[in-house]
Coordinates of C-alpha atoms in Angstrom, one line a residue:
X1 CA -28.5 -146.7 -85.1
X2 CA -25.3 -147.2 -86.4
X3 CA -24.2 -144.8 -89.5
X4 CA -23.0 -146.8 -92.6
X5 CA -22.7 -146.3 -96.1
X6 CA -22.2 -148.3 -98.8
X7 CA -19.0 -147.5 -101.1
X8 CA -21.0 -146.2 -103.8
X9 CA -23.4 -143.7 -101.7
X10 CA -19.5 -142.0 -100.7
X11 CA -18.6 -139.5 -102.9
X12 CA -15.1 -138.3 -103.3
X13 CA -15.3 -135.0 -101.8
X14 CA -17.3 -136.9 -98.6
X15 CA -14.1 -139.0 -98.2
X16 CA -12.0 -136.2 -98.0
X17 CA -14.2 -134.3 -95.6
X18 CA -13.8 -137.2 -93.0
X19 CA -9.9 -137.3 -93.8
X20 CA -10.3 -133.4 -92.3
X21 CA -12.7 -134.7 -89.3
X22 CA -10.0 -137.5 -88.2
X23 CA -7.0 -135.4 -89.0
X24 CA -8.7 -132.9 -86.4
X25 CA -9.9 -135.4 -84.0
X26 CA -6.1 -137.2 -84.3
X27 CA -4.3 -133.5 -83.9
X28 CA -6.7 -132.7 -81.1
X29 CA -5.6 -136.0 -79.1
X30 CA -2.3 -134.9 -80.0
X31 CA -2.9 -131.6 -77.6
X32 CA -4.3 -133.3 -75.1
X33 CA -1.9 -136.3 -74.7
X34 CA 1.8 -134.4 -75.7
X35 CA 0.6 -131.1 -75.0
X36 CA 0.0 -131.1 -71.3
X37 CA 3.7 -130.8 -70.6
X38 CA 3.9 -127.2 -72.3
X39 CA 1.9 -126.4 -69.0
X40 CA 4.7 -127.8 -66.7
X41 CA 5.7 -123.6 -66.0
X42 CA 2.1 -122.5 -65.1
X43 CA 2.1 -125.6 -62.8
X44 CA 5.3 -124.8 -60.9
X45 CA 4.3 -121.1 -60.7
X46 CA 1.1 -122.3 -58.6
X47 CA 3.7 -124.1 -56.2
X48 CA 3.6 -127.4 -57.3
X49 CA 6.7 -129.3 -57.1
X50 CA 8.3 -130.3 -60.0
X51 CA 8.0 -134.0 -59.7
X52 CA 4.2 -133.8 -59.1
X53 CA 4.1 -131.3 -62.1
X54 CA 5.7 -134.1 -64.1
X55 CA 3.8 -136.3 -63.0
X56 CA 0.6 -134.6 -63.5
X57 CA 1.6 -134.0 -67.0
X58 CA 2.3 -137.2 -67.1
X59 CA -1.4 -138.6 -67.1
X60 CA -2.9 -138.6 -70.2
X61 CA -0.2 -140.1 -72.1
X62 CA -0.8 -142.9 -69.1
X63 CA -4.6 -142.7 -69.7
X64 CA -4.0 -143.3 -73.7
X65 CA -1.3 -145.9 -73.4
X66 CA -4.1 -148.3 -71.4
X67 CA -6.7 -147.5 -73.7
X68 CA -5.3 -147.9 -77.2
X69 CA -6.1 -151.5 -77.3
X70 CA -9.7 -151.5 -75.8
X71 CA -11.0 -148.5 -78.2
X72 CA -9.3 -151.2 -81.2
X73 CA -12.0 -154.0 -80.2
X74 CA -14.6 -151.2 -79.3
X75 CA -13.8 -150.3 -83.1
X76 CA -14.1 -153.4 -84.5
X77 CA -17.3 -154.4 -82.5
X78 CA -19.5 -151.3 -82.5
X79 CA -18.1 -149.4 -85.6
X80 CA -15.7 -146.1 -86.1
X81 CA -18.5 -143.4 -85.8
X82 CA -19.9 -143.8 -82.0
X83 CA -15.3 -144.0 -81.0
X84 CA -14.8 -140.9 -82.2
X85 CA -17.6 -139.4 -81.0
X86 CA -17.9 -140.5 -77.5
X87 CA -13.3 -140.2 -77.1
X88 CA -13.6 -136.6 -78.5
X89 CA -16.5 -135.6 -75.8
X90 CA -14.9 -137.1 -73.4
X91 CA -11.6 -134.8 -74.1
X92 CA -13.9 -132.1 -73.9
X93 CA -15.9 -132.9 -70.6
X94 CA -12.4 -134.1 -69.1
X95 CA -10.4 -131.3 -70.4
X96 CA -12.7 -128.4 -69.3
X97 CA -13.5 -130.2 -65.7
X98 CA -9.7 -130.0 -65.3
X99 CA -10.0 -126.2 -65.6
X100 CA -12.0 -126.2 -62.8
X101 CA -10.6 -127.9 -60.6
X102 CA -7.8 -127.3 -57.8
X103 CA -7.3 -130.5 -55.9
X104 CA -4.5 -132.4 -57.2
X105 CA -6.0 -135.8 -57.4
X106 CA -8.7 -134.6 -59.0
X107 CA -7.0 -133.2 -61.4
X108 CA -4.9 -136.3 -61.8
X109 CA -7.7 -138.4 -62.6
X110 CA -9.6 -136.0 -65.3
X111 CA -6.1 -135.4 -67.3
X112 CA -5.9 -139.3 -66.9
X113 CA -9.7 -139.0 -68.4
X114 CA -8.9 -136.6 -71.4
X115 CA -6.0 -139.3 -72.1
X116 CA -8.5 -142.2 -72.4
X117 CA -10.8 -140.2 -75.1
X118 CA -7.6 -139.3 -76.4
X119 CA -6.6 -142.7 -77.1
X120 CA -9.9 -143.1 -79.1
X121 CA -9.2 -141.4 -82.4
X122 CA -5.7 -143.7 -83.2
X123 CA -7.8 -146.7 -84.4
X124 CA -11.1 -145.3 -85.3
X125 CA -9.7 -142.5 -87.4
X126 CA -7.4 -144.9 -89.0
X127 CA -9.9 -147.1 -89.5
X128 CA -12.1 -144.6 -91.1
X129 CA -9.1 -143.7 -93.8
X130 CA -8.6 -147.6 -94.4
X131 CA -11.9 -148.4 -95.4
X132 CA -13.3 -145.4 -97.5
X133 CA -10.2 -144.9 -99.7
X134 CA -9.5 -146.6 -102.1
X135 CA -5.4 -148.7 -102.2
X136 CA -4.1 -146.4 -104.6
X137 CA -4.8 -143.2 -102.6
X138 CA -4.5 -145.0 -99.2
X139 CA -1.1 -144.3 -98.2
X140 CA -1.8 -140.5 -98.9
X141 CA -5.1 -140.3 -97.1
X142 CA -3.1 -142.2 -94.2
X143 CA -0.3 -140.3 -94.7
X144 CA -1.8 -137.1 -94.0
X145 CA -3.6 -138.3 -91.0
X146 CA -0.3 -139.2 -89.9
X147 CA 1.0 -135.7 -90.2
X148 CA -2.0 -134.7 -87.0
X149 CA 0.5 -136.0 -84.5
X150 CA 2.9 -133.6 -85.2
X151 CA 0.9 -130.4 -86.2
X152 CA -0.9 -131.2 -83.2
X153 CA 2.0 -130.7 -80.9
X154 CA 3.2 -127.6 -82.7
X155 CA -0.9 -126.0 -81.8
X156 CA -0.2 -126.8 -78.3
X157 CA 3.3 -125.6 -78.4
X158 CA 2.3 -122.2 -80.3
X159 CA -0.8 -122.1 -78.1
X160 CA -1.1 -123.6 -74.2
X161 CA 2.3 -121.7 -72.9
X162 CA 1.6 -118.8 -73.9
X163 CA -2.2 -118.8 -72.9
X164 CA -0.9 -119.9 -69.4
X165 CA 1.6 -117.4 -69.0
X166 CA -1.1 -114.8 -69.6
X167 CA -4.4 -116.5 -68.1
X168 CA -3.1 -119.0 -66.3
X169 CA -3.4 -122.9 -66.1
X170 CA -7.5 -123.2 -66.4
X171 CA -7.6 -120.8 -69.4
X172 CA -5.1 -122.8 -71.0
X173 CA -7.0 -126.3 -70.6
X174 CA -9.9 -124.8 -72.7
X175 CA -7.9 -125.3 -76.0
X176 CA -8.1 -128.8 -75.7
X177 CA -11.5 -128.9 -74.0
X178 CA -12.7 -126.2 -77.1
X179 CA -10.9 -129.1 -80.0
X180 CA -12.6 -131.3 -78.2
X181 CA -15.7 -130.2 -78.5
X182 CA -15.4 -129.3 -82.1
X183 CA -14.6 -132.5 -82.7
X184 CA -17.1 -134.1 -81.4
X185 CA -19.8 -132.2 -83.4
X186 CA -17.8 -133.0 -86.6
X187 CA -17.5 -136.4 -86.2
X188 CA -20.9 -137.0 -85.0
X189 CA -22.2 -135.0 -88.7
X190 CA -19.6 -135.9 -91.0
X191 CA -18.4 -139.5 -90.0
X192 CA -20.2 -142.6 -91.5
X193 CA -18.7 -146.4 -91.0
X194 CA -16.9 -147.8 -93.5
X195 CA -19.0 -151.0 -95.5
X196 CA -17.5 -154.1 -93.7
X197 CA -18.0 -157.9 -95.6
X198 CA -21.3 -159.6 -94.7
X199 CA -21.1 -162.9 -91.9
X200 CA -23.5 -164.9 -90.9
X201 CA -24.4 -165.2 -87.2
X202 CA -22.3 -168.5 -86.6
X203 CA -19.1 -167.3 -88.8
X204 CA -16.6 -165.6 -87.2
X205 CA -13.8 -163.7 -88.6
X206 CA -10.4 -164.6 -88.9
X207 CA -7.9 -163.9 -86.5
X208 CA -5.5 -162.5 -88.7
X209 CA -2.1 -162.9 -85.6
X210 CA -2.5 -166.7 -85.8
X211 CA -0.7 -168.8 -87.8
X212 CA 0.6 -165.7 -89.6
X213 CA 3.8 -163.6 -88.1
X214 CA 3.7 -160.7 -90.5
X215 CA 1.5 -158.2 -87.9
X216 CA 4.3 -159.1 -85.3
X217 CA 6.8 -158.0 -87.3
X218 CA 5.6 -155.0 -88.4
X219 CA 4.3 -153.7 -84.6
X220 CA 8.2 -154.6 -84.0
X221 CA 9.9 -152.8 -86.8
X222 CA 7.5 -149.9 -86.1
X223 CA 9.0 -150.3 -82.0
X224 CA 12.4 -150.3 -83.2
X225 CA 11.9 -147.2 -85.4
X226 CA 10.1 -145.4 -82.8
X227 CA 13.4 -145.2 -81.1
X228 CA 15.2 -142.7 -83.1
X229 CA 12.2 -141.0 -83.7
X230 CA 11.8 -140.5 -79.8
X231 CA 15.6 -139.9 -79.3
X232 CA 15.3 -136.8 -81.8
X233 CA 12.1 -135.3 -80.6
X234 CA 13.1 -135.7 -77.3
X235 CA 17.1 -134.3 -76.8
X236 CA 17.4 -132.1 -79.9
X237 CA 15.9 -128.9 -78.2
X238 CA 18.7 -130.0 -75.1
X239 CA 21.2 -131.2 -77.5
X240 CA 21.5 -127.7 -80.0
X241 CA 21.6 -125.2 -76.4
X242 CA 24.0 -127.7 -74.9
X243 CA 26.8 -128.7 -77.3
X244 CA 25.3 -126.5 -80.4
X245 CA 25.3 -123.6 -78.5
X246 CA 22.0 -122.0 -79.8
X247 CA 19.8 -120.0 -77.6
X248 CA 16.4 -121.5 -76.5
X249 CA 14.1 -119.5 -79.0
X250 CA 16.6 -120.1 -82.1
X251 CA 16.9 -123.8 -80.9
X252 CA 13.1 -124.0 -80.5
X253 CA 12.1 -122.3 -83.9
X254 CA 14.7 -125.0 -85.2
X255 CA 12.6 -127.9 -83.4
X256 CA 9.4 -127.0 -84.4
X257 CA 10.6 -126.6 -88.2
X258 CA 11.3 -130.5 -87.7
X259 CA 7.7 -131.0 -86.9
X260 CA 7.0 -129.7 -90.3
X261 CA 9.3 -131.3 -91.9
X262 CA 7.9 -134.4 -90.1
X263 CA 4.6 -134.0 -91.3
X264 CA 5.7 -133.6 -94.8
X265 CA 7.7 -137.0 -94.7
X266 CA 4.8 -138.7 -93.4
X267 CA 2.6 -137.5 -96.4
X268 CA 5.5 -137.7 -98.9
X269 CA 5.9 -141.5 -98.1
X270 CA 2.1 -142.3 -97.9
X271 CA 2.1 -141.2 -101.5
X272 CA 5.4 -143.2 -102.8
X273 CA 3.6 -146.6 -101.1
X274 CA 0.4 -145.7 -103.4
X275 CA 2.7 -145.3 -106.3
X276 CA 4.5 -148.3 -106.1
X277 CA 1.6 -150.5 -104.5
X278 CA 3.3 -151.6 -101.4
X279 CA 3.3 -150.6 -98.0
X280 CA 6.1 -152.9 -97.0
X281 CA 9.1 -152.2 -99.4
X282 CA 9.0 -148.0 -99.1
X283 CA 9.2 -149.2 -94.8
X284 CA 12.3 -151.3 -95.6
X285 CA 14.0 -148.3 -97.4
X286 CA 13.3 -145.4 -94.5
X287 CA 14.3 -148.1 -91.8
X288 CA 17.5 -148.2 -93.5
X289 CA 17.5 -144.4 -94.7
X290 CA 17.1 -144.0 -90.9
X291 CA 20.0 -146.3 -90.2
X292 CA 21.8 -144.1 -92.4
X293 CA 20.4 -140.3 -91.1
X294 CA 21.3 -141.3 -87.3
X295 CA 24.6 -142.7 -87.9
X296 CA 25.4 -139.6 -89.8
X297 CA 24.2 -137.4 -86.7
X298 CA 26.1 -139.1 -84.5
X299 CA 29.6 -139.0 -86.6
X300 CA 28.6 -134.9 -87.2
X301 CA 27.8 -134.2 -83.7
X302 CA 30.9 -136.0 -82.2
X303 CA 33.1 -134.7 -84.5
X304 CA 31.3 -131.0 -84.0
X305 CA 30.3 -130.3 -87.7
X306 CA 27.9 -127.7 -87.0
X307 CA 27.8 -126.6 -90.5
X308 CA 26.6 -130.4 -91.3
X309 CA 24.9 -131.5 -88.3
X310 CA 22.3 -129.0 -88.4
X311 CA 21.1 -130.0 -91.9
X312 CA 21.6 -133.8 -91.0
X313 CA 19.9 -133.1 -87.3
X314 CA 16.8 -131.6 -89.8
X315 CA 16.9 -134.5 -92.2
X316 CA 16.7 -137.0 -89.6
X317 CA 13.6 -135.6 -87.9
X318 CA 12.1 -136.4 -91.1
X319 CA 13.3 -139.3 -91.9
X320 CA 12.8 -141.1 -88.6
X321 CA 8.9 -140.5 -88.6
X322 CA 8.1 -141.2 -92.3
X323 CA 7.8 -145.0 -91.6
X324 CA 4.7 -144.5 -89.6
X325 CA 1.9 -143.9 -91.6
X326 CA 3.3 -147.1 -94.1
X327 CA 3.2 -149.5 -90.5
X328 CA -0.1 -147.4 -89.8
X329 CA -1.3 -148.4 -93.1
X330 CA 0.0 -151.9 -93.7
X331 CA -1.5 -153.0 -90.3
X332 CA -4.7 -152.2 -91.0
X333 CA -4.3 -153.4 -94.8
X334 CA -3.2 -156.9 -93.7
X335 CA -5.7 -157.0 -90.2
X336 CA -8.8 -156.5 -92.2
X337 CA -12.0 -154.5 -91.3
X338 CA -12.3 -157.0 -88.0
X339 CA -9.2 -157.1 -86.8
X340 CA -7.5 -154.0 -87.7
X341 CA -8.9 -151.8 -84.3
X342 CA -7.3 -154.1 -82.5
X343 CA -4.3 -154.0 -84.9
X344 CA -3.8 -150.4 -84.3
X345 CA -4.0 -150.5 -81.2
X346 CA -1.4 -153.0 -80.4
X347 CA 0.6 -150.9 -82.7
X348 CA 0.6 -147.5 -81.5
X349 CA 0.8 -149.3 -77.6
X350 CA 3.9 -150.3 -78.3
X351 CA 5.4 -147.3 -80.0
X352 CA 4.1 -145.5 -76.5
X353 CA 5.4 -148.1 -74.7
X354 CA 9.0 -147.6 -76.3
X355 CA 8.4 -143.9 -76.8
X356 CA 8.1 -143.6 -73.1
X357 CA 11.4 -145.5 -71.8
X358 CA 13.3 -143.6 -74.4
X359 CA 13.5 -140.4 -72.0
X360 CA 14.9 -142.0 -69.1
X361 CA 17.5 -144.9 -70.6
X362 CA 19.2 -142.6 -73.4
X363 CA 18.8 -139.6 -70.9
X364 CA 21.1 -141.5 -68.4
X365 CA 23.3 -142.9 -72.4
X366 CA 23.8 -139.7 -72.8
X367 CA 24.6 -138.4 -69.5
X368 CA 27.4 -141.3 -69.3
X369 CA 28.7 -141.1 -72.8
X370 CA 26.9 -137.8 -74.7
X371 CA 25.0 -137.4 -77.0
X372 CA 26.6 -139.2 -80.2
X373 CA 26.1 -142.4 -78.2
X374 CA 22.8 -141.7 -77.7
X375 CA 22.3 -141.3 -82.0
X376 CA 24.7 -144.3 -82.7
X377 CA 22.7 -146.0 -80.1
X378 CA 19.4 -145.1 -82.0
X379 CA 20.9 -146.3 -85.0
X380 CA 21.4 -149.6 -84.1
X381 CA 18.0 -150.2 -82.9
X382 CA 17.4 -149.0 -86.4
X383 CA 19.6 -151.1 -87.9
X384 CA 17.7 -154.1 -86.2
X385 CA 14.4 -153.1 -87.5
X386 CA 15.9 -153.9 -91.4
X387 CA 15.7 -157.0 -91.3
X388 CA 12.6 -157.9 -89.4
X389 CA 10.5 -156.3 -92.3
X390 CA 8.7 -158.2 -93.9
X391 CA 8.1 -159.0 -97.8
X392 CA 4.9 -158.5 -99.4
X393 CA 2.7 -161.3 -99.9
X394 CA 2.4 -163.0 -102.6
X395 CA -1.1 -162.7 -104.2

């Protein structure tokens, strides 16, 4: 039986607590799908090559990626509560088979596993936030479930090294196997499915892309300004040892500060959306804040500013990801209790999508030409993304 609630029998405090729940099931995919390749060391160390290590670490960001869109219509057909309960067990069945296992094609295919639960929470989670809270404290609520991604991958980075390094590779899988499990249990007790409008057996609901190209323009701003976001988290770590000069633990404790300071953005501009009432206008101004922030690095690091491209370096890691919780929030706004599983899911597929070809094609930029082409390069992609936003509809 299917666990819904009507507006009125959800009390304030009973929001909040499934906020906590998704935050926690949306952190927990977070290990899972970007913090496998913390175990890239313990992998090696076992004799596996490094391309197979990669490649294994590889899998459940492939697993999630094919998923995200088929969790949306699961969403929108059998409701948010049995997604997030069945995706977070199946983290935790997949996760703590993988410590058990030693075959490399078995392990393959149950990381590839934990990546397809993974990919469960992004809709249903949002989903979740976008129907029990009300506009004026959405882009807060959606804002902070925003933030999971990032405190997610600082737990796996504070966490699945160094429990490799001292237990090795199985003990190390339990964390995400242990979050998954948690979860699970939450989300079965604490979430209920959002009230959706009332149709009759022969009506069927709008499809919200046709006719209508505001959800392709956000899912392609949010693509554009994935790219500096992805071009930051990926080659700041490389870029302050390489050209700053910084050891690896200063440069680290530098990168995971950035994840804060992520997190915070994400909240900070959740809450400026509620204030003002729009989702769309606060994404115009960080797509061109973020025009701004990268062009900036770029212009410090060629010129070799330390003293300023440090302090730029942090306020672009926060300004690059503040955009998406407002795309987060505007798609499922505009898609509609229906739609809007599908809607996220097309969304976050294409950041992943953009996310992943960002490592290999500025990788090779900045082999060419360094890394202040690769941040001027970023900015232009930013730069495109202005314009392609669109206006708020007129009521």
């Amino acid at each position: 039986m299917m666990a819904v609630a009507t507006v009125t029998q959800i009390g304030t405090n009973r929001r909040w607590v499934m906020l906590a729940l998704g935050v926690f099931a949306q952190g927990t995919s977070a290990v899972v799908s970007s913090g496998t390749p913390f175990l890239l060391p313990a992998l090696t160390e076992r004799g596996m090559s490094l391309a197979t290590a990669g490649l294994l670490v590889a899998m459940p960001m492939v697993g999630m990626v094919f998923a995200l869109i088929p969790w949306g219509y699961v969403v929108d057909r059998v409701g948010e509560h049995k997604v997030l309960v069945t995706g977070c067990a199946l983290m935790c069945v997949a996760a703590a088979a993988a410590a058990t296992v030693t075959n490399y094609v078995a392990l393959g295919i149950l990381l590839l596993a934990a990546g397809l639960g993974a990919a469960s929470t992004n809709s249903a989670s949002g989903r979740v936030i976008a129907g029990w809270f009300p506009p004026e404290q959405r882009g807060l609520a959606m804002g902070i479930r925003q933030s999971a991604q990032p405190l997610g991958v600082a737990i796996a980075a504070l966490t699945v090294p160094t429990i490799a390094a001292a237990h090795g590779f199985s003990t190390a899988m339990l964390v995400p196997a242990i979050m998954g499990g948690l979860a699970a249990v939450g989300c079965l007790v604490g979430i209920v499915d959002p009230p959706r409008p009332a149709l009759t057996t022969t009506e069927r609901p709008a499809n919200p892309y046709r006719g209508d190209s505001t959800l392709w323009r956000i899912h392609g701003v949010s693509v554009l300004l994935v790219i500096p976001q992805a071009t930051v988290w990926t080659f700041a770590l490389l870029w302050l040892h390489r050209d700053a000069g910084l050891s690896l633990p200063v440069a680290g404790v530098l990168v995971t500060a950035t994840q804060f300071l992520g997190a915070a953005a994400r909240i900070g501009a959740g809450m400026w959306s509620d204030r003002v009432g729009s989702r769309l206008r606060p994404l115009r101004t960080v797509a061109v804040a973020a025009v701004v922030a990268m062009v900036a690095l770029a212009v410090t690091a060629g010129l070799h500013w330390w003293w300023m491209a440090l302090p730029v370096l942090a306020a672009a890691s926060a300004i690059t990801v503040a955009d998406n919780g407002l795309a987060f929030t505007a798609v499922a706004e505009i898609a509609g209790p229906f739609w809007s599983g599908r809607g996220l899911g097309v969304q976050n597929t294409g950041q992943h999508l953009a996310m992943a070809a960002v490592a290999p094609l500025f990788g090779a930029l900045i082999t060419a030409a360094g890394f202040p082409a690769a941040f001027l390069a970023a900015a232009v992609t930013a730069a495109a993304a202005v314009p392609l936003v669109p206006r708020d509809r007129q009521h």
